[in-house]
Amino acid sequence: DAGITQSPRYKITETGRQVTLMCHQTWSHSYMFWYRQDLGHGLRLIYYSAAADITDKGEVPDGYVVSRSKTENFPLTLESATRSQTSVYFCASTSSSRELFFGEGSRLTVL
Amino acid sequence: GQSLEQPSEVTAVEGAIVQINCTYQTSGFYGLSWYQQHDGGAPTFLSYNALDGLEETGRFSSFLSRSDSYGYLLLQELQMKDSASYFCAVRDHLNQAGTALIFGKGTTLSVSS
């Protein structure tokens, strides 16, 4: 199916565990982004990527790692999850500066 | 750095007009965007202003004044389904690599009958 998909949609994990959130888009968009959304903070940029093998930090990158070996995939890894990383994570992509297309979100709970 | 300010909540009745303001501070400026998000869902694009003036798309309009670092989203003929969160966002340089969209904290619009 065309579009941008995130997996898993829901995840419960424990403090200290490694978690990877997957993001896949079928449009061949150059740019991809990871945001987290928390009450009172809106959408905050974690990492972004301008193309395969090009990634850069956003506003809140600490505790996260990304990679982009293929244009269509942009996984986000929490190497050692903490309770403060409980959040809703949105992946987005675009081919231009005009419009971002968001996935449906991954809801992560860290116990 | 970047910062965007918008009201946290707005309430209105069906059929009314509401304006959501956004002021921003950025190191560079490449346009002001607006996104809508219904409860728990994915944000969706509403409008984009790169130049000063008003852009109209159906019941929604967006305005930009670059000299005032200010914009607004105007929603007319409000409907219950317009109840949602609305985010302004600016594209700005974060690092050397390129630009990315930075979002405000969002305005929750509640429309009542």
GROMACS .gro file of C-alpha atoms in nm:
model
  224
    1ASP     CA    1   0.000   0.000   0.000
    2ALA     CA    2   0.118   0.349  -0.079
    3GLY     CA    3   0.189   0.583   0.206
    4ILE     CA    4   0.384   0.599   0.526
    5THR     CA    5   0.352   0.328   0.785
    6GLN     CA    6   0.485   0.293   1.136
    7SER     CA    7   0.533  -0.018   1.344
    8PRO     CA    8   0.460  -0.118   1.606
    9ARG     CA    9   0.157   0.101   1.668
   10TYR     CA   10   0.166   0.021   2.039
   11LYS     CA   11   0.458  -0.092   2.249
   12ILE     CA   12   0.510  -0.147   2.619
   13THR     CA   13   0.865  -0.200   2.739
   14GLU     CA   14   1.073  -0.177   3.052
   15THR     CA   15   1.339   0.069   3.156
   16GLY     CA   16   1.677  -0.018   3.012
   17ARG     CA   17   1.551  -0.221   2.717
   18GLN     CA   18   1.632  -0.139   2.358
   19VAL     CA   19   1.336  -0.050   2.140
   20THR     CA   20   1.323   0.015   1.766
   21LEU     CA   21   1.037   0.196   1.600
   22MET     CA   22   1.008   0.138   1.229
   23CYS     CA   23   0.901   0.383   0.961
   24HIS     CA   24   0.850   0.296   0.595
   25GLN     CA   25   0.733   0.520   0.310
   26THR     CA   26   0.653   0.423  -0.047
   27TRP     CA   27   0.676   0.766  -0.212
   28SER     CA   28   1.056   0.778  -0.239
   29HIS     CA   29   1.052   1.105  -0.047
   30SER     CA   30   1.400   1.240   0.022
   31TYR     CA   31   1.326   1.384   0.363
   32MET     CA   32   1.215   1.186   0.665
   33PHE     CA   33   1.159   1.297   1.024
   34TRP     CA   34   1.091   1.162   1.370
   35TYR     CA   35   0.884   1.367   1.615
   36ARG     CA   36   0.764   1.291   1.964
   37GLN     CA   37   0.442   1.432   2.102
   38ASP     CA   38   0.379   1.488   2.470
   39LEU     CA   39   0.105   1.683   2.645
   40GLY     CA   40   0.204   2.044   2.675
   41HIS     CA   41   0.496   2.016   2.436
   42GLY     CA   42   0.340   1.973   2.095
   43LEU     CA   43   0.552   1.800   1.834
   44ARG     CA   44   0.923   1.802   1.899
   45LEU     CA   45   1.176   1.699   1.636
   46ILE     CA   46   1.408   1.415   1.738
   47TYR     CA   47   1.606   1.344   1.421
   48TYR     CA   48   1.570   1.407   1.052
   49SER     CA   49   1.724   1.283   0.731
   50ALA     CA   50   1.769   1.462   0.401
   51ALA     CA   51   1.855   1.146   0.206
   52ALA     CA   52   1.990   0.795   0.251
   53ASP     CA   53   2.296   0.797   0.476
   54ILE     CA   54   2.240   1.163   0.574
   55THR     CA   55   2.090   1.221   0.917
   56ASP     CA   56   2.102   1.504   1.166
   57LYS     CA   57   1.987   1.589   1.516
   58GLY     CA   58   1.668   1.775   1.590
   59GLU     CA   59   1.555   1.951   1.907
   60VAL     CA   60   1.554   1.650   2.143
   61PRO     CA   61   1.799   1.382   2.013
   62ASP     CA   62   1.944   1.255   2.341
   63GLY     CA   63   1.879   0.887   2.403
   64TYR     CA   64   1.786   0.814   2.041
   65VAL     CA   65   1.971   0.673   1.744
   66VAL     CA   66   1.864   0.668   1.379
   67SER     CA   67   1.989   0.521   1.057
   68ARG     CA   68   1.886   0.550   0.696
   69SER     CA   69   2.051   0.290   0.475
   70LYS     CA   70   1.757   0.292   0.231
   71THR     CA   71   1.550   0.588   0.115
   72GLU     CA   72   1.223   0.427   0.220
   73ASN     CA   73   1.313   0.330   0.577
   74PHE     CA   74   1.399   0.543   0.877
   75PRO     CA   75   1.411   0.341   1.201
   76LEU     CA   76   1.436   0.510   1.540
   77THR     CA   77   1.611   0.322   1.820
   78LEU     CA   78   1.598   0.388   2.190
   79GLU     CA   79   1.915   0.219   2.305
   80SER     CA   80   1.823   0.207   2.673
   81ALA     CA   81   1.465   0.318   2.725
   82THR     CA   82   1.377   0.552   3.010
   83ARG     CA   83   1.036   0.646   3.152
   84SER     CA   84   1.077   0.998   3.014
   85GLN     CA   85   1.069   0.844   2.666
   86THR     CA   86   0.709   0.735   2.715
   87SER     CA   87   0.542   0.925   2.433
   88VAL     CA   88   0.368   0.910   2.099
   89TYR     CA   89   0.621   0.899   1.816
   90PHE     CA   90   0.536   1.024   1.469
   91CYS     CA   91   0.735   0.961   1.157
   92ALA     CA   92   0.691   1.196   0.860
   93SER     CA   93   0.823   1.235   0.509
   94THR     CA   94   0.825   1.492   0.232
   95SER     CA   95   0.980   1.566  -0.105
   96SER     CA   96   0.962   1.942  -0.051
   97SER     CA   97   0.934   2.206   0.217
   98ARG     CA   98   0.565   2.253   0.161
   99GLU     CA   99   0.385   1.954   0.311
  100LEU     CA  100   0.478   1.681   0.557
  101PHE     CA  101   0.300   1.348   0.546
  102PHE     CA  102   0.272   1.180   0.885
  103GLY     CA  103   0.236   0.819   0.985
  104GLU     CA  104  -0.032   0.713   1.231
  105GLY     CA  105   0.205   0.717   1.526
  106SER     CA  106   0.366   0.466   1.759
  107ARG     CA  107   0.252   0.479   2.120
  108LEU     CA  108   0.535   0.378   2.349
  109THR     CA  109   0.507   0.316   2.721
  110VAL     CA  110   0.822   0.261   2.925
  111LEU     CA  111   0.757   0.104   3.266
  112GLY     CA  112   1.708   2.893   1.822
  113GLN     CA  113   1.348   2.874   1.723
  114SER     CA  114   1.032   2.944   1.917
  115LEU     CA  115   0.666   2.961   1.821
  116GLU     CA  116   0.386   3.098   2.035
  117GLN     CA  117   0.021   3.018   1.987
  118PRO     CA  118  -0.276   3.015   2.228
  119SER     CA  119  -0.329   2.686   2.407
  120GLU     CA  120  -0.707   2.680   2.377
  121VAL     CA  121  -0.983   2.846   2.178
  122THR     CA  122  -1.356   2.784   2.202
  123ALA     CA  123  -1.629   2.880   1.955
  124VAL     CA  124  -1.977   2.783   1.841
  125GLU     CA  125  -2.087   2.627   1.517
  126GLY     CA  126  -2.109   2.873   1.230
  127ALA     CA  127  -1.872   3.120   1.391
  128ILE     CA  128  -1.532   3.245   1.273
  129VAL     CA  129  -1.219   3.185   1.477
  130GLN     CA  130  -0.863   3.309   1.434
  131ILE     CA  131  -0.561   3.126   1.575
  132ASN     CA  132  -0.251   3.342   1.598
  133CYS     CA  133   0.110   3.235   1.578
  134THR     CA  134   0.422   3.438   1.642
  135TYR     CA  135   0.763   3.296   1.572
  136GLN     CA  136   1.132   3.350   1.616
  137THR     CA  137   1.374   3.174   1.384
  138SER     CA  138   1.732   3.210   1.274
  139GLY     CA  139   1.619   3.190   0.912
  140PHE     CA  140   1.273   3.175   0.760
  141TYR     CA  141   1.141   2.956   0.483
  142GLY     CA  142   0.767   2.960   0.538
  143LEU     CA  143   0.487   2.915   0.791
  144SER     CA  144   0.269   2.605   0.783
  145TRP     CA  145  -0.045   2.494   0.961
  146TYR     CA  146  -0.144   2.141   1.054
  147GLN     CA  147  -0.459   1.992   1.200
  148GLN     CA  148  -0.467   1.696   1.436
  149HIS     CA  149  -0.777   1.520   1.554
  150ASP     CA  150  -0.754   1.348   1.888
  151GLY     CA  151  -0.493   1.072   1.872
  152GLY     CA  152  -0.454   1.090   1.498
  153ALA     CA  153  -0.182   1.186   1.254
  154PRO     CA  154  -0.130   1.558   1.190
  155THR     CA  155  -0.247   1.663   0.845
  156PHE     CA  156  -0.136   1.959   0.636
  157LEU     CA  157  -0.369   2.258   0.603
  158SER     CA  158  -0.174   2.544   0.451
  159TYR     CA  159   0.163   2.698   0.374
  160ASN     CA  160   0.264   3.062   0.342
  161ALA     CA  161   0.604   3.156   0.211
  162LEU     CA  162   0.516   3.514   0.116
  163ASP     CA  163   0.321   3.787   0.293
  164GLY     CA  164  -0.053   3.787   0.250
  165LEU     CA  165  -0.357   3.567   0.270
  166GLU     CA  166  -0.395   3.217   0.128
  167GLU     CA  167  -0.748   3.082   0.105
  168THR     CA  168  -0.849   2.719   0.084
  169GLY     CA  169  -1.220   2.669   0.123
  170ARG     CA  170  -1.332   2.756   0.476
  171PHE     CA  171  -0.973   2.791   0.595
  172SER     CA  172  -0.741   3.083   0.528
  173SER     CA  173  -0.388   3.150   0.644
  174PHE     CA  174  -0.209   3.481   0.670
  175LEU     CA  175   0.156   3.572   0.701
  176SER     CA  176   0.342   3.891   0.785
  177ARG     CA  177   0.715   3.828   0.769
  178SER     CA  178   0.803   4.175   0.898
  179ASP     CA  179   0.601   4.107   1.214
  180SER     CA  180   0.705   3.740   1.241
  181TYR     CA  181   0.335   3.667   1.270
  182GLY     CA  182   0.072   3.458   1.106
  183TYR     CA  183  -0.275   3.331   1.169
  184LEU     CA  184  -0.515   3.059   1.066
  185LEU     CA  185  -0.873   3.170   1.005
  186LEU     CA  186  -1.150   2.914   1.021
  187GLN     CA  187  -1.491   3.020   0.891
  188GLU     CA  188  -1.834   2.862   0.916
  189LEU     CA  189  -1.714   2.643   1.197
  190GLN     CA  190  -1.840   2.287   1.213
  191MET     CA  191  -1.825   2.035   1.496
  192LYS     CA  192  -1.572   1.835   1.299
  193ASP     CA  193  -1.330   2.130   1.319
  194SER     CA  194  -1.277   2.048   1.687
  195ALA     CA  195  -0.910   1.949   1.685
  196SER     CA  196  -0.562   2.073   1.766
  197TYR     CA  197  -0.400   2.318   1.527
  198PHE     CA  198  -0.024   2.360   1.500
  199CYS     CA  199   0.177   2.631   1.335
  200ALA     CA  200   0.521   2.532   1.214
  201VAL     CA  201   0.821   2.702   1.061
  202ARG     CA  202   1.095   2.559   0.846
  203ASP     CA  203   1.431   2.658   0.978
  204HIS     CA  204   1.795   2.559   0.982
  205LEU     CA  205   1.873   2.339   1.279
  206ASN     CA  206   2.222   2.238   1.189
  207GLN     CA  207   2.454   2.259   0.892
  208ALA     CA  208   2.279   1.975   0.712
  209GLY     CA  209   1.952   2.134   0.615
  210THR     CA  210   1.617   2.255   0.732
  211ALA     CA  211   1.333   2.091   0.918
  212LEU     CA  212   0.985   2.183   1.039
  213ILE     CA  213   0.964   2.304   1.398
  214PHE     CA  214   0.617   2.304   1.552
  215GLY     CA  215   0.442   2.521   1.806
  216LYS     CA  216   0.277   2.358   2.105
  217GLY     CA  217  -0.063   2.361   1.942
  218THR     CA  218  -0.402   2.523   1.994
  219THR     CA  219  -0.695   2.309   2.098
  220LEU     CA  220  -1.014   2.429   1.928
  221SER     CA  221  -1.344   2.322   2.078
  222VAL     CA  222  -1.655   2.386   1.871
  223SER     CA  223  -1.990   2.360   2.044
  224SER     CA  224  -2.341   2.355   1.903
   0.00000   0.00000   0.00000
